[in-house]
């Protein structure tokens, strides 16, 4: 249906005086399944086809988002393209699409619905069984999708990539007397690579229950081990500092530091769009630039930035295949595929043993409000566990952890061999637990009583 629409649109656009035209098409099939009290609560399947058209009118770029793919709607789309081009007056920048073979169909590795429901119900029960203080599992669900992203132009050329993924989610409440603690986890996955849902449910339950008797922590500076999930949150918050667009606009602390040492020897950050177990495998970006593996930070040395076409031209760098639309209707901006903070050799227990005494931070909140990529500074409400002689010995909550992300990377004394994946608004990333020599801690009274 999309191709028939494009075949009808192109001659109509030419007759109306539009210049070059290109199309961005995203077609997905998705499934979401949830259980409650051991029974299926919701099972939804959907298909979506999103079409964005960009066209040249008077040398300017206009666009239209098409939901109705009937050919008789072409005239309205052409009118919208012309109006937006003359209204915004942004130059139309032509580019050629790469020559890539069709990727073929996505392997159908999805679980049958009855088996998926059984696994979700088992995960829900595992949360209840993990600790008697788990009062209620609010949600236990899995969502997954597969589809294609296609770019096409007015010459009739098409180039296509497969897109797919999913995530498992669980949320619950633990209670002890008047104390209550929420627990939740969102685990992204590659399509067909189902996580151990029962294990994740047990961990979520134990994390929540373990925080019921949490106390505060003295204000001052302390050595800290940041759990891999926390490190993911921080990395996702500060990756915009590596965007060439922000460097050019001087809203990044990394402006003018290409080739300089900005972090410690243990800090290695890479992007790999072809990573076999990566969550965002792409052969080209949304501007038609072929993607490529690259090292962003090599043992503390800043090697390159994330560049889309426009920011690459500003910075005098080649386009890096990092121009993506956060949604099909959004403008192209800097983004990434699979960004990996390279893991080390130590388990989390070994990191705690190396630290001796200090804090294990397992959760932070308000990251995107309390983290500033322009300076690298952060101040985050946090929780976790007190550590003595390398052993966890009690929960800690209602504290604030503050510092500077790049100073944190300079003070990293150990990197874990674990790794947690996370989706961000700009792509996917994976980070391990890290041991940091010192961070500022602000303690306070525990306020989790109802």
XYZ file of C-alpha atoms in Angstrom, residues 56 110 135 176 235 237 265 290 337-338 357 381 410 423:
14
model
C 11.491 20.829 -1.867
C 8.658 -14.872 19.532
C 2.087 -6.860 49.305
C 6.117 -3.767 56.771
C 25.693 7.606 30.834
C 22.067 11.628 30.721
C 42.279 5.139 31.860
C 25.738 4.306 6.504
C 22.646 2.858 17.942
C 24.332 0.612 20.546
C 33.487 0.503 53.249
C 18.106 11.728 44.926
C 38.597 10.213 36.250
C 16.722 2.565 26.111
